[in-house]
Short mmCIF file of C-alpha atoms in Angstrom, two decimals:
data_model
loop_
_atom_site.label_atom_id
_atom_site.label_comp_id
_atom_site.label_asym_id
_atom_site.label_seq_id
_atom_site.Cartn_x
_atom_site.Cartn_y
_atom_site.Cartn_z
CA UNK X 1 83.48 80.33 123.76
CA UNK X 2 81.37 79.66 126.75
CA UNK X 3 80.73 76.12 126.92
CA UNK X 4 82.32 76.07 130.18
CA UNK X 5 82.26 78.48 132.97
CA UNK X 6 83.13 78.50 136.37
CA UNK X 7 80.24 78.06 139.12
CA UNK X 8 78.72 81.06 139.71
CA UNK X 9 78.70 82.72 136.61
CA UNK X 10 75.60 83.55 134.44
CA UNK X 11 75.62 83.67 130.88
CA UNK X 12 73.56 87.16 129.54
CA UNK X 13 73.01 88.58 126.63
CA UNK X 14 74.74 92.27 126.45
CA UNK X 15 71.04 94.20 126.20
CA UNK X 16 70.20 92.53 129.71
CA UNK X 17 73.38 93.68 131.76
CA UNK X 18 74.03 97.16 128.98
CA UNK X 19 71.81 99.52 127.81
CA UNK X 20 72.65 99.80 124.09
CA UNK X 21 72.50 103.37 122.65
CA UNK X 22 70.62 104.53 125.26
CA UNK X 23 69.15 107.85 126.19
CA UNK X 24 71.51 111.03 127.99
CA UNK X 25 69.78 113.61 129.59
CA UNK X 26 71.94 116.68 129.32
CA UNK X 27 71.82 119.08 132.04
CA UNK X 28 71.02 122.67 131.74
CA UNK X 29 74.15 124.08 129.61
CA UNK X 30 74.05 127.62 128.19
CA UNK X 31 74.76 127.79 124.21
CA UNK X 32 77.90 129.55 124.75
CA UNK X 33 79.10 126.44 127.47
CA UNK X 34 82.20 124.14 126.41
CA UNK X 35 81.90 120.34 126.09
CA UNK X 36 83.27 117.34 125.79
CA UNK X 37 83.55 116.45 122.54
CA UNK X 38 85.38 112.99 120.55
CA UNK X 39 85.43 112.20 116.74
CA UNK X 40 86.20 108.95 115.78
CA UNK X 41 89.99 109.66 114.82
CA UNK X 42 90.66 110.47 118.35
CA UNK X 43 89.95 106.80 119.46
CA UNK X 44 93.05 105.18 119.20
CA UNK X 45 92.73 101.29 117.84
CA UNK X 46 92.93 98.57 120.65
CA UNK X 47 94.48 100.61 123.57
CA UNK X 48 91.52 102.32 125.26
CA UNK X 49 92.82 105.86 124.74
CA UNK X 50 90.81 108.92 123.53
CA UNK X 51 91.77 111.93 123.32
CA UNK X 52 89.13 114.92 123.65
CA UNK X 53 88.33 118.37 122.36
CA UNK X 54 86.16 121.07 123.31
CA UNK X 55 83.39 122.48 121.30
CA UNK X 56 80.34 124.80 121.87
CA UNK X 57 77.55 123.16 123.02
CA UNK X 58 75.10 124.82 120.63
CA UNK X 59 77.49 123.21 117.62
CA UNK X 60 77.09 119.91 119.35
CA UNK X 61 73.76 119.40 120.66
CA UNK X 62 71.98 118.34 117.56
CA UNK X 63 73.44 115.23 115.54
CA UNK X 64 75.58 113.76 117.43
CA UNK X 65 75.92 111.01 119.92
CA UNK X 66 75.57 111.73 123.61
CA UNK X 67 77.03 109.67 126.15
CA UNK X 68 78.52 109.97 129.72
CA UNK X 69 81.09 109.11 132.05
CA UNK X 70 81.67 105.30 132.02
CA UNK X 71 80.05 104.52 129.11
CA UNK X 72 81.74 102.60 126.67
CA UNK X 73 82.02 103.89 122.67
CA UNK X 74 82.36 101.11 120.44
CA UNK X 75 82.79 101.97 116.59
CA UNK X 76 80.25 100.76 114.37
CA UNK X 77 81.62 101.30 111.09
CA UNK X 78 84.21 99.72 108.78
CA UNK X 79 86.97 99.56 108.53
CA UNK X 80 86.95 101.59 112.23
CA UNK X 81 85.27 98.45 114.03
CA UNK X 82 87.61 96.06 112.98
CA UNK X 83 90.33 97.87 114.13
CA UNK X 84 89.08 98.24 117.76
CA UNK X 85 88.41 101.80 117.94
CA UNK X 86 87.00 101.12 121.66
CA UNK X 87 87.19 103.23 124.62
CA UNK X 88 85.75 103.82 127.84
CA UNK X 89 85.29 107.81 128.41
CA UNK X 90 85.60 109.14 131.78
CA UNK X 91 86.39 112.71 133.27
CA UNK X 92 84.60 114.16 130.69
CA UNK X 93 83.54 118.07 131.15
CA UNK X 94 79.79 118.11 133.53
CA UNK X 95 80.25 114.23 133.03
CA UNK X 96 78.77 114.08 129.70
CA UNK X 97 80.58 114.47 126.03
CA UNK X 98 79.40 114.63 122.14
CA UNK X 99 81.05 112.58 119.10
CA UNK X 100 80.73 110.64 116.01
CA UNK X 101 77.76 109.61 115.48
CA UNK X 102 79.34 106.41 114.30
CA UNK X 103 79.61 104.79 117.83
CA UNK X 104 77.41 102.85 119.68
CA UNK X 105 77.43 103.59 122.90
CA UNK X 106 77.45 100.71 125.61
CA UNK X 107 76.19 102.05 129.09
CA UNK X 108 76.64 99.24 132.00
CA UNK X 109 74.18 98.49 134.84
CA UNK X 110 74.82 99.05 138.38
CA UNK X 111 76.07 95.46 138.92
CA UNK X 112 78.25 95.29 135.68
CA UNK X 113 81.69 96.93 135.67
CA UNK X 114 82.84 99.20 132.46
CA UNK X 115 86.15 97.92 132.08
CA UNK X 116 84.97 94.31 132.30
CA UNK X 117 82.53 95.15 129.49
CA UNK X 118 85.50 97.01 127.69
CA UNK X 119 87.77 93.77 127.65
CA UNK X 120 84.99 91.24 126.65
CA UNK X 121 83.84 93.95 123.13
CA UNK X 122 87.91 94.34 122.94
CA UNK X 123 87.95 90.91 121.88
CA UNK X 124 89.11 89.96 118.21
CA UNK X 125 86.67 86.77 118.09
CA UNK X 126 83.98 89.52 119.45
CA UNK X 127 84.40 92.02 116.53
CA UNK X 128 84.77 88.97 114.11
CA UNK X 129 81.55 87.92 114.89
CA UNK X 130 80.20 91.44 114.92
CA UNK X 131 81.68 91.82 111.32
CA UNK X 132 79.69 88.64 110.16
CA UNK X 133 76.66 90.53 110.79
CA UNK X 134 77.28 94.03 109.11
CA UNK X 135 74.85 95.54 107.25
CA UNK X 136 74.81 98.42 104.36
CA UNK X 137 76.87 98.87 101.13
CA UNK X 138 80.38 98.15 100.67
CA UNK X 139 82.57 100.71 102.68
CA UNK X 140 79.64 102.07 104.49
CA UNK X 141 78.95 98.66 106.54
CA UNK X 142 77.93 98.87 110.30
CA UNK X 143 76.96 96.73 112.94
CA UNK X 144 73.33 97.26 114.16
CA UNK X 145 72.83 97.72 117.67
CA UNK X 146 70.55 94.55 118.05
CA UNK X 147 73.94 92.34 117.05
CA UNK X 148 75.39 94.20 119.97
CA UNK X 149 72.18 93.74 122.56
CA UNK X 150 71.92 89.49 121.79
CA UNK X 151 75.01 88.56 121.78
CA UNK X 152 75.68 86.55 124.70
CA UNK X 153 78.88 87.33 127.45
CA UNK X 154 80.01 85.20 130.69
CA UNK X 155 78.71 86.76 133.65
CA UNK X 156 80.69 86.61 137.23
CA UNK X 157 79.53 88.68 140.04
CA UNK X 158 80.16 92.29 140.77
CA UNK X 159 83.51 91.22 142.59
CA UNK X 160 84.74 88.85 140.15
CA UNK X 161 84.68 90.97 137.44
CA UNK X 162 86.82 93.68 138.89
CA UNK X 163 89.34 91.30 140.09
CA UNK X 164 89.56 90.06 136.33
CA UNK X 165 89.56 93.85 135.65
CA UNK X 166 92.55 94.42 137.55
CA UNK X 167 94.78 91.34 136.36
CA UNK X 168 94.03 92.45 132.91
CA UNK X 169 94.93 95.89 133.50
CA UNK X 170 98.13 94.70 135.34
CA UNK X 171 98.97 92.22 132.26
CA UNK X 172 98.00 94.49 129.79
CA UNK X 173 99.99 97.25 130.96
CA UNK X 174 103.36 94.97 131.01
CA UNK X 175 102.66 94.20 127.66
CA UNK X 176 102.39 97.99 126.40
CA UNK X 177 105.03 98.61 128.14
CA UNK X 178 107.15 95.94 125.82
CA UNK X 179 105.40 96.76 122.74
CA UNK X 180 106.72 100.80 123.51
CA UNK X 181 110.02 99.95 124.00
CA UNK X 182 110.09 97.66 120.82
CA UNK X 183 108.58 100.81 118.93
CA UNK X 184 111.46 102.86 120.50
CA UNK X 185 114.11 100.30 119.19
CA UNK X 186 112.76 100.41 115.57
CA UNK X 187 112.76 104.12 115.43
CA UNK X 188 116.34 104.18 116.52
CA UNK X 189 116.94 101.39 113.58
CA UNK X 190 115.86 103.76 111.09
CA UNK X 191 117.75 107.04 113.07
CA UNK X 192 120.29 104.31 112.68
CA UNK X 193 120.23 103.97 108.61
CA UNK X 194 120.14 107.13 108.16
CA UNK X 195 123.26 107.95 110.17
CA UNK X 196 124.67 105.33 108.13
CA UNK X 197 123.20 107.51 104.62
CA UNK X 198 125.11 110.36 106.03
CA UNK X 199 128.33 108.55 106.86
CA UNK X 200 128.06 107.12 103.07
CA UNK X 201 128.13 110.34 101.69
CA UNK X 202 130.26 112.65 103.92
CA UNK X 203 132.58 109.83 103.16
CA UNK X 204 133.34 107.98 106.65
CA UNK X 205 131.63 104.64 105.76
CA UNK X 206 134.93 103.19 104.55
CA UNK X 207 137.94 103.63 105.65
CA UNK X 208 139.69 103.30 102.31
CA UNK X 209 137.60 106.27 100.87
CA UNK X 210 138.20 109.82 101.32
CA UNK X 211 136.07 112.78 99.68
CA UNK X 212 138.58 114.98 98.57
CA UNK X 213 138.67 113.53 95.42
CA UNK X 214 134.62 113.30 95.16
CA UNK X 215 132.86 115.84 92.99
CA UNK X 216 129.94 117.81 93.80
CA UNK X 217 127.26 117.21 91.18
CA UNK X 218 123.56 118.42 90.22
CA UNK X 219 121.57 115.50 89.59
CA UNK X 220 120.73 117.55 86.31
CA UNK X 221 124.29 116.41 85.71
CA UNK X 222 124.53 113.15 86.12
CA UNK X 223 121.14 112.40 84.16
CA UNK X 224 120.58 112.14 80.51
CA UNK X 225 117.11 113.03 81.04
CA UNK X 226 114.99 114.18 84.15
CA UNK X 227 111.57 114.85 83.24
CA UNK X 228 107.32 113.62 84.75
CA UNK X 229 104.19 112.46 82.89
CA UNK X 230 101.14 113.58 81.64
CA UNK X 231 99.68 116.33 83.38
CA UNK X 232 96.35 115.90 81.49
CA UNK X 233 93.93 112.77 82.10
CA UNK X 234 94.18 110.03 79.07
CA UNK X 235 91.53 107.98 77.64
CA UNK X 236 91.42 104.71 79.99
CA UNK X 237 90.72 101.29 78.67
CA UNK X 238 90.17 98.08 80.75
CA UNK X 239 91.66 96.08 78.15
CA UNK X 240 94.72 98.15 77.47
CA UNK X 241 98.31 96.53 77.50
CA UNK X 242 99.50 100.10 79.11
CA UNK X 243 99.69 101.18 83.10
CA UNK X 244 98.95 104.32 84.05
CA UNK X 245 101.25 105.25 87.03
CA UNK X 246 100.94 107.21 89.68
CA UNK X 247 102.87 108.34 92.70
CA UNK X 248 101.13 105.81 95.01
CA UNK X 249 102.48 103.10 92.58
CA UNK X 250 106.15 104.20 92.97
CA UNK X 251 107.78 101.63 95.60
CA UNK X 252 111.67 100.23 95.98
CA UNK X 253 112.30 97.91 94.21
CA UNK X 254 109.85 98.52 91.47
CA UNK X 255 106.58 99.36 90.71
CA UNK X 256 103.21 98.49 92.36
CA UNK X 257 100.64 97.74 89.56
CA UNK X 258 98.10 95.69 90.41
CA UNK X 259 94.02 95.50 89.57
CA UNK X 260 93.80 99.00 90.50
CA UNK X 261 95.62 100.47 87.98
CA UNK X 262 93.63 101.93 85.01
CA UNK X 263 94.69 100.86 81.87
CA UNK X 264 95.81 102.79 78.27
CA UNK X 265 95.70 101.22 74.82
CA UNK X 266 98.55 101.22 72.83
CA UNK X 267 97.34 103.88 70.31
CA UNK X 268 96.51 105.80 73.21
CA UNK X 269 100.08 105.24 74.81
CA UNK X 270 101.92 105.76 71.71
CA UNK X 271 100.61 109.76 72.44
CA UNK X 272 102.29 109.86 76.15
CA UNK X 273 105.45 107.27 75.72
CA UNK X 274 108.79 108.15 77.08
CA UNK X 275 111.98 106.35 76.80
CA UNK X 276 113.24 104.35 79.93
CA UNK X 277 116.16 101.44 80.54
CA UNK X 278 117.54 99.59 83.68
CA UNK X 279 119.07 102.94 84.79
CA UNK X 280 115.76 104.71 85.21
CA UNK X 281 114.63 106.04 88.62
CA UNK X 282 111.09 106.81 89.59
CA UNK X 283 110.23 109.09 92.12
CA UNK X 284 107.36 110.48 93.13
CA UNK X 285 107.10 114.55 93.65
CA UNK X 286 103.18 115.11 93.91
CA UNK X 287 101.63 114.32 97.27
CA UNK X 288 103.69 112.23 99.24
CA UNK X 289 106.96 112.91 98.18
CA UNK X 290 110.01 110.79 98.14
CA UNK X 291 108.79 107.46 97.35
CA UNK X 292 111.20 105.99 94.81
CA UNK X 293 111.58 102.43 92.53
CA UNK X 294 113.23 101.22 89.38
CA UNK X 295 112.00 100.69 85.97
CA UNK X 296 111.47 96.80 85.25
CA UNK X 297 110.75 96.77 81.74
CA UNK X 298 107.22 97.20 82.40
CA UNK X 299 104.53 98.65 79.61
CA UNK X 300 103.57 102.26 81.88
CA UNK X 301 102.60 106.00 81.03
CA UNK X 302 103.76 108.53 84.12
CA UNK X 303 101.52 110.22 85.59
CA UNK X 304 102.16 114.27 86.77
CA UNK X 305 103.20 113.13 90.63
CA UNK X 306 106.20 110.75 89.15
CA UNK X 307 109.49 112.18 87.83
CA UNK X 308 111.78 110.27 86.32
CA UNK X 309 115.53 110.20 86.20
CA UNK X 310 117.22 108.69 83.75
CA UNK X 311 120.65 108.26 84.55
CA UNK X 312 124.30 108.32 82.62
CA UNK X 313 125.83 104.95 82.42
CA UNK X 314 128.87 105.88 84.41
CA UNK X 315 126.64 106.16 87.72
CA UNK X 316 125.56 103.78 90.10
CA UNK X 317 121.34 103.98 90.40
CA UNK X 318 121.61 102.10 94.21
CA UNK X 319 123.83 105.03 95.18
CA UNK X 320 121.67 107.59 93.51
CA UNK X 321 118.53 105.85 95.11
CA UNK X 322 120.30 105.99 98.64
CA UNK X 323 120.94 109.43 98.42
CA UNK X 324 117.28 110.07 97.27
CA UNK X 325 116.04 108.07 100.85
CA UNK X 326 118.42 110.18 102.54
CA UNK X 327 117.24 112.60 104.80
CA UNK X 328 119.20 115.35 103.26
CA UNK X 329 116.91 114.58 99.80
CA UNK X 330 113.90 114.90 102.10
CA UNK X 331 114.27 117.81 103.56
CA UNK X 332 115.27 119.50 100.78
CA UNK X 333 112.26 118.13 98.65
CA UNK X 334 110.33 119.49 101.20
CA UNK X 335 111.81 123.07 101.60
CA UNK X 336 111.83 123.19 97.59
CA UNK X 337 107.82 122.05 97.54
CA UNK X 338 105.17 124.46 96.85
CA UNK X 339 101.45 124.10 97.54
CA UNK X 340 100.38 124.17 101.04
CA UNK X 341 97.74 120.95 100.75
CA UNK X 342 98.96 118.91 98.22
CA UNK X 343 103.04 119.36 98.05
CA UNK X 344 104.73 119.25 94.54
CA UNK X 345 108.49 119.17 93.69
CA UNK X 346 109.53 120.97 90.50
CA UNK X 347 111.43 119.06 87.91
CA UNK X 348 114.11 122.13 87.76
CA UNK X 349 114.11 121.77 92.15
CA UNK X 350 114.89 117.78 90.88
CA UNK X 351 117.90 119.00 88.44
CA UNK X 352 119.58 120.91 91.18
CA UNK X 353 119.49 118.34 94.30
CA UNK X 354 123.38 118.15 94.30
CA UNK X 355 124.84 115.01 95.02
CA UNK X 356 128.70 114.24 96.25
CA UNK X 357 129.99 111.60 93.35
CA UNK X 358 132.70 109.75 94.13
CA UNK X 359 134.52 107.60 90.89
CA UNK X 360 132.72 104.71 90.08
CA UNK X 361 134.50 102.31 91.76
CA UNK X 362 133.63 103.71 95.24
CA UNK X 363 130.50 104.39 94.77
CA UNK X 364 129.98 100.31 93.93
CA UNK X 365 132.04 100.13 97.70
CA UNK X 366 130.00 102.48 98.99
CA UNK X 367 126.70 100.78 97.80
CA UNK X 368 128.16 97.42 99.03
CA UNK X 369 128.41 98.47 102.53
CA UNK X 370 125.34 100.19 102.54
CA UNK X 371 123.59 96.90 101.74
CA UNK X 372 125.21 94.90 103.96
CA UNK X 373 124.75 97.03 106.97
CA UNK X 374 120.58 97.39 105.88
CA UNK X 375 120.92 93.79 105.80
CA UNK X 376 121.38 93.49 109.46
CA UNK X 377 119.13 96.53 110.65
CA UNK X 378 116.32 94.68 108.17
CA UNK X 379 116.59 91.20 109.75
CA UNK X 380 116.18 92.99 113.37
CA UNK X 381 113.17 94.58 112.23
CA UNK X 382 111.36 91.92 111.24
CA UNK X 383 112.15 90.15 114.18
CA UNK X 384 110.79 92.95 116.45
CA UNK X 385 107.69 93.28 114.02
CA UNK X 386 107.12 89.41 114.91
CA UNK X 387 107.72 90.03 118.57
CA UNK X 388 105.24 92.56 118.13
CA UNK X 389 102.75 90.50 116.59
CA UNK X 390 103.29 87.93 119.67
CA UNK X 391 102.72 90.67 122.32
CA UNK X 392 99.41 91.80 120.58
CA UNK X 393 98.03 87.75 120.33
CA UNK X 394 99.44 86.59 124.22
CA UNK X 395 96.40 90.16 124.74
CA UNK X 396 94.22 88.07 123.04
CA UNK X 397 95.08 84.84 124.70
CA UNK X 398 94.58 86.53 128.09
CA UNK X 399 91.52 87.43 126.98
CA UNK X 400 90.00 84.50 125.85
CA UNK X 401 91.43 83.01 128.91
CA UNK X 402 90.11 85.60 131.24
CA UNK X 403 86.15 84.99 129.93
CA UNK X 404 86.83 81.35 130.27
CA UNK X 405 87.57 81.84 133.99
CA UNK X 406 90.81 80.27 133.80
CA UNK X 407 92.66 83.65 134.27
CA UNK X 408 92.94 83.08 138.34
CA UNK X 409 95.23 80.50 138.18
CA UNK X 410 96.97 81.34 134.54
CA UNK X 411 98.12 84.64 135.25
#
């Protein structure tokens, strides 16, 4: 990365411009005094934004890492590190603050800007490299501050580095400002489908169809069977030809099962089997509710979070499944749940969702259009999820250009 650099820049290792983790004397604060004070989750991932709380400085003064304004918090932990949780804190309350004790904190010297610090440790090939050098047990792996103090950083003077400062600021804001709006027209994609859901089944998606004919039906009704799993906890066996399912396993089209799924034999299966066919629906009423997916012939045993509908032949499942992802199903799932934590829709709160059931033959139409129209709205997101993608990697090419010294004449 630095084979090259322009004349008058020094090469240093991070410990000789930054102190790493260093020491913050904290000024005379009464017990009862408010702070500054920022956990880990209010570091947002590669955008420099924090958001901070207040807490009493007696709960605060012991075990946690102290920093002040200007100082830069860099997260040492995984998965948190290789996200970019990376900010620099400023205007915080008496100029100091209090957090996780999972950031190291990255204090620059009198001739080495902050923000020009920020950039370089903002850098994917930067917290690549850190990653190689984790230490500690599987889920609990950090990087140690001495990775942080030798590794080595282009070096213009005091000047420089705020001009570079600025141009990435300037650039980078442009680009957040396209990435926002792209957010904006994907959450007005899916306000779109679902005004499309709701146009399906007042019955003003086709103009050949018209409701007055529809029924008004339970989905108790229009099942031959609604019922969950096993509320108990089976015996699991590595080997076994059985999946036990869960909600988190319940995704359109079909099922998620993969090495993480615990296993039943098929004696122990044979206790907990149910009956389900092409028209089953799965949908999961424990937890996060509303996920849904199809049966595909695999070997499973429910668990307790997954209902199951199993649905008379003279009923389309796609137009049963789109009325399930409608909001309509949502919110009333939701008003229906009990349990403040952990949310759980009855089965007899399942029975009663009422559905308007048009003949057959429209619902097929109905379905038809529905797919066709998702069709579209589907291609356009993934098009604005690439453009995405390219916003985030031009960041990190104006990056890599900026420590390079090309950025003067690029940008």
């Amino acid at each position: 990365m630095m084979n090259k650099i322009p004349k008058g820049w020094e090469v240093k290792k991070l410990g000789e411009i930054c102190e790493i983790n260093p020491k913050t004397e904290i000024l005379l604060l009464n017990e009862s005094d408010e702070v500054s004070f920022i956990p880990m989750a209010s570091v947002e991932a590669e955008t420099n934004i924090f958001t901070e709380s207040k807490s009493k400085f007696s709960k605060v003064k012991k075990g946690y890492t102290k920093f002040r304004d200007n100082d830069i918090l860099f997260a040492k932990i995984t998965p948190c590190m290789e996200n970019g949780k990376i900010c620099i804190v400023n205007n915080l309350k008496f100029g100091i603050g209090f957090g996780s004790t999972e950031f190291h904190v990255i204090r620059p010297n009198k001739n080495t800007l902050s923000k020009y610090i920020y950039y370089f440790v903002s850098q994917i090939s930067f917290r690549q490299m850190a990653q190689i050098y984790m230490t500690g047990a599987v889920g609990q792996r950090r990087v140690p501050s001495k990775i942080l103090e030798n590794f080595k950083i282009p070096l213009p003077p005091l000047s420089e580095q705020k001009a570079i400062a600025d141009k990435l600021d300037d650039s980078f804001a442009k680009i957040e400002n396209a990435i926002t709006n792209l957010i904006n027209a994907k959450e007005n994609l899916k306000l779109y489908k679902q005004s499309v859901l709701k146009s399906a089944f007042n019955g003003d998606l086709l103009p050949n169809t018209s409701p007055t004919h529809w029924e008004v039906k339970k989905l108790g009704e229009i099942c031959e069977k609604i019922g969950d799993g096993l509320h108990g906890t089976p015996s699991y066996n590595d080997d076994g030809e059985y999946f036990f399912i869960n909600g988190r396993n319940i995704s359109y089209p079909y099922l998620i099962i993969n090495n993480n799924v615990k296993r039943l034999s098929s004696d122990e299966a044979l206790k907990y089997k149910k009956d389900f066919n092409t028209h089953t629906i799965f949908v999961s009423i424990n937890g996060t509710l509303g996920n849904i997916g199809f049966y595909n012939n695999e070997k499973i045993i429910l668990g307790k979070s997954v209902c199951y509908l199993n649905l008379k032949d003279n009923v389309n499942k796609y137009y049963i499944f789109f009325n399930l992802k409608s909001n309509e199903f949502l919110n009333y799932a939701n008003l229906k749940a009990t349990g403040s934590t952990i949310k759980n829709v009855s089965l007899q709160a399942m029975r009663n969702f009422e559905i308007p059931l048009p003949p057959l033959s429209e619902q097929n139409l109905i379905v038809a259009e529905i797919d066709r129209r998702f069709a579209i709205v589907d291609k356009t997101l993934n098009l604005i999820d690439k453009s995405i993608q390219n916003a985030k990697n031009l960041k990190q090419s104006i990056l890599k250009k900026a420590f390079s010294g090309e950025l003067r004449s690029k940008i």
